[in-house]
XYZ file of C-alpha atoms in Angstrom:
636
model
C 70.546 28.846 -33.568
C 72.935 31.569 -32.428
C 75.314 30.356 -29.726
C 74.525 31.794 -26.312
C 77.186 31.895 -23.601
C 76.441 30.436 -20.213
C 75.548 32.790 -17.410
C 72.902 35.497 -17.860
C 71.894 34.259 -21.297
C 68.345 35.584 -21.012
C 69.472 39.208 -20.750
C 71.685 38.893 -23.820
C 68.955 37.197 -25.852
C 66.444 39.886 -24.883
C 68.884 42.614 -25.899
C 69.463 41.039 -29.301
C 65.765 40.442 -29.899
C 64.826 43.973 -28.894
C 67.372 45.346 -31.355
C 65.819 43.210 -34.121
C 62.114 43.461 -33.327
C 61.848 46.798 -31.507
C 59.982 49.717 -33.086
C 61.092 53.281 -32.501
C 58.478 55.676 -31.114
C 56.985 58.354 -33.350
C 54.354 58.937 -36.006
C 56.219 56.946 -38.642
C 56.316 53.850 -36.454
C 52.683 54.346 -35.459
C 51.605 54.284 -39.103
C 53.998 51.595 -40.320
C 53.853 49.095 -37.443
C 53.248 45.451 -38.250
C 53.366 44.255 -34.610
C 50.317 42.039 -34.118
C 49.860 43.272 -30.545
C 49.686 46.946 -31.500
C 47.339 46.089 -34.342
C 45.199 43.958 -32.021
C 44.876 46.839 -29.576
C 43.873 49.155 -32.416
C 41.167 46.733 -33.479
C 39.870 46.695 -29.903
C 39.925 50.459 -29.409
C 38.336 51.085 -32.789
C 35.670 48.452 -32.150
C 34.879 50.006 -28.765
C 34.557 53.456 -30.347
C 32.057 52.093 -32.847
C 30.363 50.169 -30.007
C 29.811 53.475 -28.233
C 28.325 54.990 -31.404
C 26.076 51.976 -31.958
C 25.022 52.068 -28.312
C 24.145 55.766 -28.556
C 21.979 54.992 -31.584
C 20.243 52.231 -29.606
C 19.546 54.554 -26.675
C 18.025 57.166 -28.980
C 15.748 54.519 -30.497
C 14.754 53.123 -27.118
C 13.997 56.636 -25.858
C 11.769 57.214 -28.885
C 9.887 53.969 -28.115
C 9.624 54.473 -24.325
C 5.990 55.530 -24.709
C 3.344 55.749 -27.398
C 3.321 58.558 -29.966
C 6.596 60.174 -28.925
C 8.230 62.521 -31.427
C 11.869 62.594 -30.388
C 12.899 61.224 -33.799
C 11.275 61.599 -37.206
C 10.768 58.439 -39.301
C 13.724 59.010 -41.653
C 16.154 59.660 -38.810
C 14.881 56.560 -37.012
C 15.368 54.469 -40.158
C 18.951 55.680 -40.495
C 19.670 55.053 -36.820
C 18.346 51.486 -36.705
C 20.096 50.664 -39.985
C 23.449 51.992 -38.832
C 22.979 50.416 -35.398
C 22.764 46.965 -36.971
C 25.612 47.608 -39.418
C 27.784 49.000 -36.627
C 27.225 46.220 -34.131
C 27.659 43.431 -36.696
C 30.472 44.725 -38.890
C 32.218 47.489 -36.940
C 32.056 46.202 -33.369
C 31.627 42.443 -32.934
C 33.824 41.174 -35.760
C 36.655 43.728 -35.200
C 36.636 43.256 -31.414
C 36.880 39.475 -31.702
C 39.512 39.858 -34.420
C 41.358 42.226 -32.096
C 41.620 39.585 -29.373
C 42.583 37.080 -32.060
C 45.271 39.356 -33.460
C 46.691 39.948 -30.029
C 46.506 36.455 -28.537
C 46.594 33.863 -31.315
C 50.358 34.270 -31.939
C 50.997 34.333 -28.200
C 48.871 31.240 -27.586
C 50.512 29.204 -30.336
C 54.071 30.318 -29.551
C 54.715 32.457 -32.663
C 56.466 35.813 -32.885
C 53.859 37.394 -35.189
C 51.027 36.679 -37.578
C 51.926 34.896 -40.821
C 51.472 38.074 -42.915
C 52.211 41.098 -40.695
C 51.717 43.711 -43.409
C 48.434 42.154 -44.497
C 47.453 42.329 -40.834
C 48.174 46.061 -40.746
C 46.330 46.544 -44.031
C 43.287 44.762 -42.603
C 43.113 47.212 -39.715
C 43.612 50.350 -41.800
C 40.988 49.133 -44.268
C 38.518 48.494 -41.442
C 39.061 52.012 -40.110
C 38.758 53.564 -43.584
C 35.560 51.619 -44.302
C 34.087 52.649 -40.944
C 34.864 56.308 -41.654
C 33.361 55.887 -45.132
C 30.115 54.496 -43.713
C 29.808 57.059 -40.923
C 30.555 59.970 -43.247
C 27.054 59.304 -44.590
C 25.682 61.074 -41.500
C 27.546 64.249 -42.488
C 25.422 64.562 -45.618
C 22.220 63.218 -44.032
C 22.213 60.117 -46.227
C 23.078 57.209 -43.944
C 21.839 53.732 -44.950
C 18.124 53.619 -44.172
C 16.758 50.241 -45.268
C 18.047 48.149 -42.359
C 21.263 46.186 -41.970
C 19.588 43.487 -44.139
C 18.806 46.078 -46.884
C 16.038 44.141 -48.644
C 15.225 44.815 -52.288
C 13.138 46.092 -54.000
C 12.968 48.708 -51.204
C 16.713 49.237 -51.654
C 16.411 49.791 -55.411
C 16.888 53.322 -56.680
C 13.176 53.561 -57.533
C 12.243 53.471 -53.834
C 15.446 54.811 -52.217
C 16.785 57.319 -54.747
C 19.470 58.970 -52.599
C 23.012 57.767 -51.998
C 22.019 56.098 -48.720
C 22.160 52.583 -50.143
C 25.257 53.366 -52.215
C 27.048 54.061 -48.922
C 25.776 50.677 -47.706
C 26.801 48.495 -50.651
C 30.185 50.140 -51.183
C 30.898 50.175 -47.439
C 30.221 46.450 -47.126
C 32.416 45.653 -50.127
C 35.160 47.780 -48.554
C 34.771 46.008 -45.202
C 34.852 42.669 -46.994
C 38.387 43.364 -48.201
C 39.537 43.803 -44.594
C 37.706 40.728 -43.302
C 38.908 38.443 -46.104
C 42.548 39.416 -45.666
C 42.293 38.949 -41.921
C 40.678 35.518 -42.276
C 43.413 34.275 -44.609
C 46.008 35.531 -42.143
C 44.418 33.675 -39.220
C 44.161 30.413 -41.136
C 47.799 30.399 -42.251
C 49.076 31.555 -38.856
C 47.206 28.880 -36.910
C 48.010 26.035 -39.274
C 51.676 26.827 -39.974
C 53.259 28.940 -37.208
C 52.523 26.897 -34.089
C 55.325 26.250 -31.612
C 57.161 22.911 -31.902
C 55.155 20.169 -30.256
C 51.808 21.990 -30.485
C 49.864 19.266 -32.254
C 46.273 19.755 -33.354
C 44.981 18.314 -30.074
C 47.052 20.818 -28.080
C 45.769 23.971 -29.785
C 43.907 26.185 -27.260
C 40.149 26.202 -27.750
C 40.140 29.988 -28.238
C 42.443 29.508 -31.225
C 40.067 26.887 -32.629
C 37.272 29.450 -32.320
C 39.268 32.024 -34.280
C 40.069 29.395 -36.921
C 36.387 28.453 -37.246
C 35.494 32.146 -37.579
C 38.119 32.642 -40.302
C 36.940 29.614 -42.277
C 33.361 30.842 -42.141
C 34.381 34.299 -43.348
C 36.239 32.823 -46.317
C 33.216 30.794 -47.448
C 30.346 33.101 -46.407
C 31.544 36.621 -47.125
C 31.771 36.255 -50.950
C 27.980 35.841 -51.081
C 27.457 39.201 -49.353
C 30.072 40.921 -51.498
C 28.459 39.526 -54.645
C 25.021 40.688 -53.492
C 26.400 44.186 -52.880
C 28.149 44.320 -56.261
C 24.969 43.265 -58.071
C 22.919 45.894 -56.225
C 25.493 48.572 -57.033
C 25.270 47.624 -60.725
C 21.468 47.761 -60.515
C 21.433 51.172 -58.896
C 24.270 52.766 -60.882
C 24.120 51.288 -64.367
C 20.523 50.085 -64.650
C 21.154 46.355 -64.448
C 18.169 44.251 -63.395
C 19.472 41.457 -61.179
C 16.772 42.148 -58.581
C 13.992 43.539 -60.808
C 11.282 40.921 -61.332
C 9.663 42.941 -64.132
C 12.892 42.753 -66.145
C 13.616 39.088 -65.469
C 15.482 39.485 -62.202
C 14.482 38.162 -58.790
C 14.271 40.151 -55.544
C 14.576 36.910 -53.567
C 18.099 36.541 -54.969
C 19.164 39.297 -52.562
C 17.670 37.474 -49.590
C 19.365 34.212 -50.527
C 22.767 35.818 -51.026
C 22.452 38.005 -47.947
C 21.381 35.227 -45.580
C 23.906 32.746 -46.968
C 26.284 35.179 -45.293
C 23.907 36.554 -42.669
C 23.257 33.402 -40.688
C 26.888 32.195 -40.655
C 27.601 35.754 -39.494
C 25.867 34.868 -36.217
C 28.381 32.057 -35.732
C 31.259 34.202 -37.016
C 30.510 36.301 -33.946
C 29.567 33.437 -31.625
C 32.423 30.967 -32.162
C 35.249 33.236 -30.925
C 32.968 34.120 -28.000
C 32.676 30.413 -27.233
C 36.464 30.227 -27.416
C 36.830 33.083 -24.947
C 34.552 31.262 -22.497
C 36.649 28.108 -22.891
C 39.803 30.154 -22.232
C 38.468 31.835 -19.093
C 36.761 28.905 -17.355
C 39.820 26.638 -16.784
C 41.872 29.457 -15.256
C 39.155 30.474 -12.822
C 38.015 26.977 -11.796
C 41.594 25.605 -11.577
C 41.142 22.558 -13.802
C 41.390 21.718 -17.524
C 38.276 21.897 -19.672
C 36.212 18.734 -19.654
C 35.503 17.397 -23.132
C 38.202 19.294 -25.041
C 37.782 17.110 -28.145
C 33.991 17.413 -28.120
C 34.184 21.193 -27.715
C 36.495 21.494 -30.712
C 34.299 19.196 -32.800
C 31.282 21.204 -31.631
C 32.845 24.509 -32.733
C 33.666 23.152 -36.176
C 30.273 21.448 -36.487
C 28.482 24.707 -35.699
C 30.580 26.415 -38.368
C 29.649 23.736 -40.912
C 25.951 23.242 -40.144
C 25.493 27.010 -39.889
C 25.795 27.201 -43.672
C 22.664 25.073 -44.082
C 20.117 27.151 -42.173
C 19.937 30.476 -44.023
C 16.414 29.883 -45.372
C 14.886 29.928 -41.887
C 15.125 33.717 -42.277
C 12.822 33.291 -45.296
C 10.104 30.973 -43.976
C 7.477 33.636 -44.715
C 8.362 34.343 -48.369
C 6.498 31.426 -49.954
C 9.194 28.919 -50.884
C 8.294 25.237 -51.481
C 7.476 23.250 -48.345
C 10.128 20.632 -49.112
C 12.736 23.395 -48.821
C 11.362 24.381 -45.423
C 11.607 20.770 -44.240
C 15.331 20.460 -44.927
C 16.161 23.889 -43.490
C 14.041 23.279 -40.388
C 15.900 20.019 -39.788
C 19.278 21.748 -40.095
C 18.053 24.522 -37.783
C 17.163 21.963 -35.116
C 20.475 20.130 -35.649
C 22.678 23.177 -35.146
C 21.565 23.301 -31.513
C 23.278 19.973 -30.784
C 26.951 21.012 -31.117
C 26.168 24.268 -29.307
C 24.595 22.324 -26.450
C 27.650 20.039 -26.243
C 29.784 23.074 -25.482
C 27.333 24.383 -22.890
C 27.333 21.035 -21.075
C 31.157 20.931 -21.193
C 31.351 24.404 -19.622
C 28.861 23.442 -16.902
C 30.642 20.158 -16.190
C 33.972 21.954 -15.823
C 32.416 24.518 -13.486
C 30.906 21.778 -11.322
C 34.063 19.645 -11.262
C 36.404 22.528 -10.494
C 36.656 25.102 -7.740
C 35.134 28.250 -9.240
C 36.369 31.618 -8.066
C 33.641 34.134 -8.848
C 35.931 36.878 -10.100
C 34.766 39.338 -12.747
C 35.896 37.332 -15.827
C 34.031 34.237 -14.655
C 30.929 36.271 -13.799
C 30.782 37.535 -17.375
C 31.139 33.960 -18.641
C 28.315 32.769 -16.367
C 26.183 35.643 -17.611
C 27.044 34.680 -21.171
C 25.983 31.055 -20.608
C 22.614 32.043 -19.116
C 21.830 34.593 -21.825
C 23.035 32.412 -24.671
C 20.963 29.439 -23.502
C 17.822 31.590 -23.461
C 18.651 32.843 -26.955
C 19.394 29.305 -28.109
C 16.022 28.036 -26.871
C 14.146 30.758 -28.768
C 16.336 30.007 -31.781
C 15.189 26.398 -31.780
C 11.617 27.694 -31.619
C 12.221 29.509 -34.927
C 13.162 26.192 -36.535
C 9.457 25.355 -36.312
C 7.956 26.787 -39.503
C 4.482 27.663 -38.076
C 5.950 29.461 -35.074
C 8.440 31.315 -37.260
C 5.701 32.456 -39.632
C 3.591 33.644 -36.691
C 6.362 35.723 -35.127
C 8.411 36.811 -38.142
C 9.230 40.537 -38.204
C 7.964 40.929 -34.637
C 9.816 42.055 -31.535
C 10.170 38.398 -30.549
C 12.817 38.178 -33.280
C 14.548 41.295 -31.938
C 14.694 39.725 -28.476
C 16.078 36.444 -29.832
C 18.693 38.226 -31.955
C 20.019 40.221 -29.024
C 20.027 37.273 -26.636
C 22.134 35.307 -29.073
C 24.477 38.038 -30.260
C 24.930 40.039 -27.058
C 25.163 36.800 -25.118
C 27.741 35.263 -27.429
C 29.757 38.416 -28.183
C 29.400 41.292 -25.709
C 29.563 39.336 -22.450
C 32.551 37.190 -23.532
C 34.310 40.301 -24.863
C 33.899 42.092 -21.541
C 34.978 38.975 -19.676
C 38.067 38.894 -21.883
C 38.850 42.530 -21.038
C 39.068 41.599 -17.351
C 40.810 38.272 -17.991
C 43.416 39.433 -20.516
C 43.505 43.142 -19.707
C 46.415 42.718 -17.259
C 48.382 40.899 -19.961
C 47.743 43.691 -22.476
C 48.382 46.675 -20.201
C 50.514 45.258 -17.380
C 47.952 46.583 -14.869
C 45.108 44.968 -12.936
C 41.602 46.294 -13.452
C 39.619 47.252 -10.363
C 37.735 44.122 -9.257
C 34.949 45.990 -7.464
C 34.174 48.169 -10.460
C 34.275 45.033 -12.589
C 31.550 43.386 -10.537
C 29.463 46.572 -10.528
C 29.790 46.647 -14.300
C 28.760 43.015 -14.643
C 25.622 43.294 -12.540
C 24.520 46.510 -14.229
C 25.041 44.913 -17.631
C 23.425 41.580 -16.742
C 20.360 43.090 -15.057
C 20.102 45.892 -17.612
C 20.327 43.502 -20.548
C 17.573 41.219 -19.272
C 15.313 44.124 -18.321
C 15.879 45.593 -21.788
C 15.359 42.545 -23.962
C 13.301 39.953 -22.100
C 10.097 42.059 -22.290
C 10.566 42.222 -26.046
C 9.609 38.530 -26.249
C 6.223 39.494 -24.824
C 5.983 42.521 -27.092
C 6.440 40.260 -30.093
C 3.786 37.835 -28.893
C 1.474 40.816 -28.345
C 1.942 41.771 -31.982
C 4.411 44.637 -31.945
C 6.267 44.648 -35.291
C 9.953 45.422 -35.466
C 11.345 48.500 -37.255
C 8.464 50.811 -36.265
C 9.416 54.237 -34.952
C 6.213 54.813 -32.975
C 2.972 53.098 -31.980
C -0.539 53.927 -30.836
C -1.584 54.031 -27.198
C -3.860 51.383 -25.731
C -2.234 48.363 -27.390
C -0.711 47.088 -24.138
C 2.830 47.818 -25.281
C 3.693 50.892 -23.205
C 4.850 49.241 -19.971
C 6.999 46.675 -21.773
C 8.638 49.350 -23.914
C 9.286 51.557 -20.899
C 10.941 48.643 -19.067
C 13.002 47.893 -22.162
C 14.182 51.500 -22.337
C 15.126 51.581 -18.636
C 17.049 48.343 -19.075
C 18.899 49.757 -22.085
C 20.112 52.699 -20.009
C 21.222 50.343 -17.206
C 23.117 48.272 -19.763
C 24.774 51.398 -21.154
C 25.766 52.478 -17.634
C 27.365 49.089 -16.965
C 29.366 49.325 -20.200
C 30.498 52.829 -19.247
C 31.751 51.565 -15.867
C 34.053 49.057 -17.589
C 35.378 51.652 -20.038
C 36.173 54.004 -17.148
C 37.727 51.101 -15.235
C 39.913 50.192 -18.222
C 41.349 53.662 -18.753
C 41.756 54.400 -15.049
C 43.468 51.061 -14.402
C 45.704 51.393 -17.439
C 47.091 54.608 -15.985
C 46.971 53.912 -12.232
C 46.189 50.246 -11.723
C 48.230 47.843 -9.599
C 51.067 46.192 -11.598
C 49.874 42.785 -12.736
C 53.027 40.729 -13.128
C 53.516 38.301 -15.976
C 51.013 35.652 -14.832
C 48.608 37.121 -12.268
C 45.951 34.385 -12.681
C 48.328 31.394 -13.019
C 46.861 30.651 -16.435
C 47.391 27.476 -18.408
C 48.134 28.647 -21.959
C 51.189 30.212 -23.581
C 50.126 33.868 -23.503
C 51.054 33.800 -19.798
C 54.580 32.710 -20.781
C 55.295 36.244 -22.058
C 55.811 39.451 -20.099
C 52.936 41.831 -19.315
C 52.608 43.576 -21.707
C 54.498 41.275 -24.090
C 57.717 42.449 -25.690
C 57.840 43.250 -29.420
C 59.257 39.778 -30.025
C 56.675 38.046 -27.744
C 58.973 35.434 -26.172
C 62.619 35.298 -25.162
C 62.616 31.751 -26.510
C 60.032 30.046 -28.681
C 59.018 27.093 -26.494
C 58.668 23.436 -27.269
C 55.185 22.369 -26.153
C 54.674 19.006 -24.488
C 51.187 19.379 -22.979
C 47.765 20.877 -23.687
C 48.105 23.131 -20.611
C 51.819 23.949 -20.940
C 51.974 26.598 -18.218
C 50.571 24.112 -15.696
C 52.445 21.018 -16.827
C 55.847 22.339 -17.984
C 57.647 23.834 -15.012
C 60.524 25.144 -17.156
C 58.171 27.690 -18.757
C 57.441 29.527 -15.537
C 60.666 31.502 -15.691
C 59.466 33.217 -18.876
C 62.147 31.692 -21.107
C 62.399 27.969 -21.757
C 66.162 27.190 -21.752
C 67.674 25.940 -25.029
C 68.555 22.636 -23.415
C 64.829 22.153 -22.650
C 63.786 22.926 -26.219
C 63.611 26.753 -26.264
C 64.671 28.438 -29.511
C 66.080 31.965 -29.390
C 66.142 32.781 -33.134
C 68.239 35.904 -32.697
C 69.643 35.871 -36.230
C 67.003 38.180 -37.708
C 63.285 38.916 -37.953
C 62.475 35.228 -37.594
C 59.850 32.787 -36.415
C 59.303 29.057 -36.904
C 57.107 27.260 -39.405
C 55.879 23.839 -38.267
C 53.991 20.917 -39.778
C 50.211 20.985 -39.980
C 49.331 17.948 -37.882
C 52.023 17.368 -35.285
C 53.855 20.697 -35.007
C 57.275 19.468 -36.151
C 59.725 22.287 -37.039
C 60.004 22.632 -40.806
C 61.585 26.000 -41.567
C 62.783 29.268 -40.106
C 60.576 32.000 -41.587
C 61.915 35.505 -42.313
C 59.148 37.912 -41.298
C 58.492 41.240 -43.082
C 59.527 44.519 -41.488
C 57.201 47.417 -40.682
C 55.977 49.354 -43.718
C 53.797 52.430 -44.438
C 52.440 50.887 -47.659
C 49.436 49.099 -46.077
C 48.284 52.464 -44.701
C 48.813 54.174 -48.055
C 46.962 51.403 -49.900
C 43.962 51.759 -47.586
C 43.860 55.503 -48.361
C 43.895 54.900 -52.113
C 41.094 52.367 -51.758
C 39.115 54.851 -49.701
C 39.502 57.407 -52.505
C 38.368 54.744 -54.987
C 35.180 53.984 -53.066
C 34.328 57.674 -52.633
C 34.828 58.100 -56.395
C 32.422 55.205 -57.043
C 29.930 56.708 -54.587
C 29.990 60.091 -56.337
C 30.413 58.528 -59.809
C 33.539 60.553 -60.543
C 35.057 58.005 -62.890
C 38.296 59.880 -63.606
C 39.118 59.943 -59.894
C 38.220 56.235 -59.688
C 40.741 55.420 -62.433
C 43.413 57.539 -60.735
C 42.700 55.795 -57.424
C 43.077 52.375 -59.087
C 46.458 53.431 -60.509
C 47.504 54.807 -57.114
C 46.451 51.501 -55.489
C 48.554 49.579 -58.001
C 51.521 51.837 -57.179
C 50.981 51.219 -53.445
C 50.952 47.451 -54.021
C 54.172 47.766 -56.015
C 55.735 49.744 -53.172
C 54.570 47.104 -50.689
C 56.397 44.322 -52.546
C 59.333 46.279 -53.969
C 62.606 44.591 -52.898
C 64.676 46.763 -50.590
C 67.013 44.237 -49.032
C 64.386 43.014 -46.565
C 61.796 40.258 -46.562
C 58.542 41.031 -48.372
C 55.257 39.208 -48.100
C 54.679 36.962 -51.066
C-alpha cells in the first residue's frame, strides 16, 4: 500500500485515483470505456429504448383487439408485431435492464473497483446493441420474425416460412447469446473473487446473490437455445433435417431445446427482481431482512429446480404420462422456495416500520402481482388444467403476471431507489407515486380480464375474433388498461430525465441504506471508493460507523491501492485478501469486434459467404488487437 501522509489524506488519495482511473471526455473515451458504471447505464438506457419499442408493439396489438373484426393490422403485420414484442421484452429489455443494474451495482455492493473482465463487459454491451439493431433491421425490409418468440417448427421451417424472417430470428438469438454468455461469466468471477476483505458468503447482499443465480442459469440454459437456433439455421440454409420428421428428424426436439432454456428464462428474469425487492425492503422499513439464509437458499433452489420443469410447456403434445408426473411434481415444488421469499418479505415488512415511498410501493405492487402469477403457475402444474387452458389467453395472463410482476415493477422500484446514486439527483416523489398507481391499476385492468378470456375460450395469437362470443368487453378493458400502464411508464421516464437535469441534489446516502453502494459518492467516482473497505457485518453501512465518512481509514482496514489500475482478489468462502489484481485499461477493440461480428451475421443472413469469411478474419484481427501487449494489463 502506498504510504499516505497524515492530514488531508483523503484528498490526496482521491487525486491519485482520479489520475489513474479517470477517463477523458470525447468520442474515443465513449467508445473505449470499460467503466462498469458507464456500461451499466448504457445497458439500462438501451433496455428502456427497446422497452418503449416493445410497449408500442403491445399497444398496437391491444388496439387491434379492442373490439371484434377490427382491421387496424393485417395478419402478417400482427404476427411480426407479437413475435418481436416477445423477443424484445425477453431478450432486449428484461435481461439487459437487470444486467444493467447488476453491472452498475454488483462491484459497488461487494467493494470492488470494477468487474473482473472490464473489456469483456464492454464487449457484452456492444454485442447486445449490435444484435438488437440486427433484429430490428428486419422491419426495414418487412421481414421481421413472424412465428412467435417461441418459433415452433415445422411452422418455422423454410417450407412454411420461406422468407428471411426466421433467419433474422435464429441468427439474432445466437448473436445475443454471445453477449449474455460473456456477461454471465463476468458476473460469476466478479462475485466469487473480487469481494471486499471480510465479505464472506453469508455477508453478500441478496441482490448480488440474485445476479449470481441469474448468471449460473444463463451459463447452463442458454447453450440449449443456441444449439436449437444453429440446428434450425442448418435446416433452413443447407437442407439438414434435424426437425423434419419425414427425413428422420423430430419437430419436438425444438420444443425440448427451446423450453430447456425458455422456462429457466423466467427465473433468469425473476431472480434479480427478487434481489431488487430484498435490497429495497430493508432500507425502507429500517430493519435487516428476516430470513437472509432462507432467502438465499430459496433463490438458488429456484434456479436449480427451474431446470426440471420445462416439459410443463409441452403437456399437450402427447408425451408419456410418466414424464408428466415427474414434471408436474417439479412444477409444484418450485413454488416452495419462491413462497419462502414472499413470506420473508412480508415478515420484514410487518416487523419493521415501513415508509410508503415510491420504491417500496413498487415492491408491494410486485409482491401482489407476482403472488397472483405464482398461484396461476401452480395451477398449470396440474396436467388436466394445463391441457384445458393451453394456448388460451389464460396463459397470456399468467405469463404477464409473472414476468411483469417479477421484472418491470422491481426495475421501476430500483430506478427510484438507486436513481439518486446513479445521477446524484432525487426523482420527484409525487410523480413517482402517480407513475406507480397508473402502472399498478393499468396492469391489473389490462391482464386480469385475460384470465376470464382464456376460460371463455379465446385462443392466444389471434389477430381478430368474431362478435357475439362474449369477448368484447374483456378485450376493451384490457386495451384501456394497457394504455394506462403505458401512461404510467411514460410518467417515470419523464420524471427520470427531468430529475436528472433539474432534480434536488441527493447526497451520497439519501436513504441511509445498509449496503456498500451507499459508501461511494453520488454518482460514484471512476474508481468507486476512496478506500476499498474491510467488511465486518452483513449491513456494513449500519453497523460500521467508520464507513459513513465515505472512506474507511487505513488504520480501520481501508485499502487505497493507488499504485495503478488495481483492485483486490479475495478467497471464495471467507473473503480473505489473496492478491492485488491489475485491471485492464479502456480499449476500442470490444467495439470493433462487435462490428465485425455484426458483419458476419449479416453475411450469414444474406448468404454472402465471401463477406462471412472476411468478417471472420476481421474478428480474429480484432481479438488479436484486444490482447496485443502494449505495456498495459490485458484480459487473459
